[in-house]
PDB file of C-alpha atoms in Angstrom:
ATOM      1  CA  UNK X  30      15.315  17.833  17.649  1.00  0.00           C
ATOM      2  CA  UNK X  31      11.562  18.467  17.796  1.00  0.00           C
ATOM      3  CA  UNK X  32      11.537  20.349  14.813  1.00  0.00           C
ATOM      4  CA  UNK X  33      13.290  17.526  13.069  1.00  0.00           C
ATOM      5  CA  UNK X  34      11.111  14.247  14.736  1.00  0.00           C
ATOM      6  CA  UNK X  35       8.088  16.430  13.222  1.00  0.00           C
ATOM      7  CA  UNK X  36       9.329  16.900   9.685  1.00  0.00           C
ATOM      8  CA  UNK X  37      10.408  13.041   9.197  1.00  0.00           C
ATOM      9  CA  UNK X  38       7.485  11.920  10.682  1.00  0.00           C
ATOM     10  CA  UNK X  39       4.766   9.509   8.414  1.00  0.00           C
ATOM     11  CA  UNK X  40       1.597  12.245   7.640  1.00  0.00           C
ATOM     12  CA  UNK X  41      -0.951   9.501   8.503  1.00  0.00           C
ATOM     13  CA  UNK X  42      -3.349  11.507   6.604  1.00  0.00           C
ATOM     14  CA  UNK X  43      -1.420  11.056   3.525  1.00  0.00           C
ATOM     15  CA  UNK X  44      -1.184   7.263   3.661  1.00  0.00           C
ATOM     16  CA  UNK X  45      -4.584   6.674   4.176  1.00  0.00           C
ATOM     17  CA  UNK X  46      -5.888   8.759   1.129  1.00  0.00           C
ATOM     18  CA  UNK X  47      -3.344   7.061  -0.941  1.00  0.00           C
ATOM     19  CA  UNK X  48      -4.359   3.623   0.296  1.00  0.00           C
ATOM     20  CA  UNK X  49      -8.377   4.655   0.022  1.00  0.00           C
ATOM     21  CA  UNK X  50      -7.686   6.143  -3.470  1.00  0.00           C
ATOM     22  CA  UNK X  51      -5.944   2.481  -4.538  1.00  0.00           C
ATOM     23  CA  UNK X  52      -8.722   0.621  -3.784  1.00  0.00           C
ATOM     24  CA  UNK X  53     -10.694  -1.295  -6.593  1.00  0.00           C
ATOM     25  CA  UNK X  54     -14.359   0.219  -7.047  1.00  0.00           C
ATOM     26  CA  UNK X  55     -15.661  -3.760  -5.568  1.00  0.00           C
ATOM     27  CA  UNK X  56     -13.189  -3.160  -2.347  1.00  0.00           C
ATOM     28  CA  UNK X  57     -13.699  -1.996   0.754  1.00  0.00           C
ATOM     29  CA  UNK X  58     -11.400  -1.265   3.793  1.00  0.00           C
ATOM     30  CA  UNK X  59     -13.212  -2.748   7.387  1.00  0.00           C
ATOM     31  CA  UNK X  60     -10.369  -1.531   9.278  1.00  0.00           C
ATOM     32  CA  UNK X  61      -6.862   0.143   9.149  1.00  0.00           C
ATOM     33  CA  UNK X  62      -4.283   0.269  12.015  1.00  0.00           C
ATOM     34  CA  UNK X  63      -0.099   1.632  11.903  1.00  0.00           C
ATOM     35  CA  UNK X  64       2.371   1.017  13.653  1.00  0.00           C
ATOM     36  CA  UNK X  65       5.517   2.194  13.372  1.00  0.00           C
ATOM     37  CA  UNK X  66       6.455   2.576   9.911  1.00  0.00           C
ATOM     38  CA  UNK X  67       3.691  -0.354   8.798  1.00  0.00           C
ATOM     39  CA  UNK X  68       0.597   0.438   8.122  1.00  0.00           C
ATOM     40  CA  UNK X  69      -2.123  -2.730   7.949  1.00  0.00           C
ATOM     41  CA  UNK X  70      -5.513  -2.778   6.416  1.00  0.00           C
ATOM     42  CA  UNK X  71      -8.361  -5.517   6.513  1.00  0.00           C
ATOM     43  CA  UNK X  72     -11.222  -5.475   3.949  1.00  0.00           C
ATOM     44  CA  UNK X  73     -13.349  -7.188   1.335  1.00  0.00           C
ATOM     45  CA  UNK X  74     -13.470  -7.220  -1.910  1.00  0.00           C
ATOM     46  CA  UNK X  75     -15.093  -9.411  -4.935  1.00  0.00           C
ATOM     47  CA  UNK X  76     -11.761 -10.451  -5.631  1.00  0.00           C
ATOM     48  CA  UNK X  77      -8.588  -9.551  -3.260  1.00  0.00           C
ATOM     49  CA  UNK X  78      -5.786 -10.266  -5.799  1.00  0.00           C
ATOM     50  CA  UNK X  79      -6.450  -6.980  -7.943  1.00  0.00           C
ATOM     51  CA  UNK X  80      -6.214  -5.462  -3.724  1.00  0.00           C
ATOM     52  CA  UNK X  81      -2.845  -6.144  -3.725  1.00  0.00           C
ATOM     53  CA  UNK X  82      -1.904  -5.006  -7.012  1.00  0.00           C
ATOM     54  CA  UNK X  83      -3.336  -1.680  -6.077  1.00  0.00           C
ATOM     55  CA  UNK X  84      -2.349  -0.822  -2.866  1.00  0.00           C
ATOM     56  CA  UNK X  85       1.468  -2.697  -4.459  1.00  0.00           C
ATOM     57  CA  UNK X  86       1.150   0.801  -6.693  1.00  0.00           C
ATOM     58  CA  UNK X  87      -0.037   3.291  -4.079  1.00  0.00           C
ATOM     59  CA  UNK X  88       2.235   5.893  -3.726  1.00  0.00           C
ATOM     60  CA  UNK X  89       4.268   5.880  -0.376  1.00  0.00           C
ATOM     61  CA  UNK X  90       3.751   2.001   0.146  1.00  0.00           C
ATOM     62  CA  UNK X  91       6.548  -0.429   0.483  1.00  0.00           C
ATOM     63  CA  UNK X  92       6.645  -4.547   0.960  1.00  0.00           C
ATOM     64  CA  UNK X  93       2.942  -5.095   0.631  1.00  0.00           C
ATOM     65  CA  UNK X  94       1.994  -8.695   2.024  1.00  0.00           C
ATOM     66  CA  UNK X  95      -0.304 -10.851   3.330  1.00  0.00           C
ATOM     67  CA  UNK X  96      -0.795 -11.076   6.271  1.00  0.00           C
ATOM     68  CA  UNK X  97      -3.518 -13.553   6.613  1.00  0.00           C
ATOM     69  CA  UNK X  98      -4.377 -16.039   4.241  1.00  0.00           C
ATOM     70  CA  UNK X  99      -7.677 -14.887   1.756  1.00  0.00           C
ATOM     71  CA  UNK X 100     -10.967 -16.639   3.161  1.00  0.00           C
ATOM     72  CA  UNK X 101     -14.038 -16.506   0.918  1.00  0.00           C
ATOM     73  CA  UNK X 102     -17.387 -16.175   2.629  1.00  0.00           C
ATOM     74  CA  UNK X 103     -20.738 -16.560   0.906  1.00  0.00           C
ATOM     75  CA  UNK X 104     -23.410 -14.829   2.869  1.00  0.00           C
ATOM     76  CA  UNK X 105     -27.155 -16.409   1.379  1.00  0.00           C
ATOM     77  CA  UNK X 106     -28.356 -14.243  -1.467  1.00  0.00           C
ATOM     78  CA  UNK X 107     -25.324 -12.442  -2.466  1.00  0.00           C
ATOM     79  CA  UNK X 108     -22.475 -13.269  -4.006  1.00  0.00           C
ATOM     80  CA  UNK X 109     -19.408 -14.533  -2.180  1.00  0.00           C
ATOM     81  CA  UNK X 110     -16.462 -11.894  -0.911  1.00  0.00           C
ATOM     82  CA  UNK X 111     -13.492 -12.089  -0.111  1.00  0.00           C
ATOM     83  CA  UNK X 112     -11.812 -11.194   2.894  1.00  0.00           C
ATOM     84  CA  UNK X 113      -7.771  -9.872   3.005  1.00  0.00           C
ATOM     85  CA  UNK X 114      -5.476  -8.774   5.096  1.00  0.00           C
ATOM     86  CA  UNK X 115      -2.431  -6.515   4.077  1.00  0.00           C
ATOM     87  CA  UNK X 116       0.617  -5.344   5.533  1.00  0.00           C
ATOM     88  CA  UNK X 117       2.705  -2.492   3.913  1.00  0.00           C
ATOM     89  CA  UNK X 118       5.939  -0.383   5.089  1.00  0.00           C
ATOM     90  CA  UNK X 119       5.579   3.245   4.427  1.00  0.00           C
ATOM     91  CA  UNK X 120       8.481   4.356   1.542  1.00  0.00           C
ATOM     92  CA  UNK X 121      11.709   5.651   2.057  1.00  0.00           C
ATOM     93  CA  UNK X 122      11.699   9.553   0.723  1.00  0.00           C
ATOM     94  CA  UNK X 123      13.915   8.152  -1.620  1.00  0.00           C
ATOM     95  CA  UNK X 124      11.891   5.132  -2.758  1.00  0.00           C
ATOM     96  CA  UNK X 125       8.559   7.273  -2.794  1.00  0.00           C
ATOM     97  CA  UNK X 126       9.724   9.997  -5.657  1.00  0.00           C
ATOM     98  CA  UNK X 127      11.338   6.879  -7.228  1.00  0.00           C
ATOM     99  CA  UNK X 128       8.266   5.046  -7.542  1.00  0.00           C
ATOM    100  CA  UNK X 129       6.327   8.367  -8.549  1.00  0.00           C
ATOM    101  CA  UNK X 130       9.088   9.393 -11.584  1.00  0.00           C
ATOM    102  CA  UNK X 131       8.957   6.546 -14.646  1.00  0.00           C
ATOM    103  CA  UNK X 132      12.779   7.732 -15.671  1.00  0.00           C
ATOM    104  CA  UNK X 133      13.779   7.203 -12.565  1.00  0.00           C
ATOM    105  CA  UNK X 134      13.418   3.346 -13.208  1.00  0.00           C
ATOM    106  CA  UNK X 135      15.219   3.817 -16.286  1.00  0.00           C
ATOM    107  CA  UNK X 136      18.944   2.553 -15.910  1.00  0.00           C
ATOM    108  CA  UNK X 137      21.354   5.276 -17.537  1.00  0.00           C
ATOM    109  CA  UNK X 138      23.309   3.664 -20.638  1.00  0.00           C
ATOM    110  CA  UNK X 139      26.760   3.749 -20.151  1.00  0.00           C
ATOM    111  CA  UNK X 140      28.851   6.530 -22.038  1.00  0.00           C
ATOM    112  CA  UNK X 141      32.453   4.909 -22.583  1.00  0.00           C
ATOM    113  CA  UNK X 142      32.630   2.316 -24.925  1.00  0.00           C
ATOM    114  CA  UNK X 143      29.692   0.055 -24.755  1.00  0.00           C
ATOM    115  CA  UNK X 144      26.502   1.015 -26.814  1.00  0.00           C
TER     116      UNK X 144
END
């Protein structure tokens, strides 16, 4: 049972170099916490939208949300930031190598009678 509870178990490590590795160049991650299967990160960024398009295509991330609205701070003499917060569900196996292999997205075309 041990064996098996440390196999299927999220490799932390893993997440958070894929989520790192996502981020825009003009992003930055002030804090990341988990729990359970969710992982949530807080940050700023020039802009937050292209964020969330990122981290949306990091591999081994699921349902990525807000979960705070975006709030734009200008700080005198520099140039406004914004400030997110996301929430994300770690991938099914399944759903992972999915999201990894293009064909995989590819429907097959049916054999018998329809083109």
């Amino acid at each position: 049972e041990l064996a098996r509870q440390r196999r299927d178990a999220p490799r932390w490590s893993l997440v958070l170099a894929s989520l790192t590795d996502a981020l825009p160049d003009a992003a930055w991650a002030t804090a990341v916490r988990v729990r359970g299967d969710s992982v949530f990160m807080d940050g700023v960024a020039d802009e937050a939208s292209p964020v969330f398009d990122a981290i949306a295509r990091a591999s081994g991330i699921a349902g990525v949300r807000a979960t705070a609205p975006v709030r734009r701070e200008s700080i005198e003499g520099d140039l406004p930031l914004e400030h997110f917060s996301i929430g994300a569900r770690l991938a099914t196996t399944d759903a992972a190598r999915d999201q990894a292999s293009p064909a995989a997205r590819v429907p097959a075309r049916a054999t018998r009678g329809t083109p």
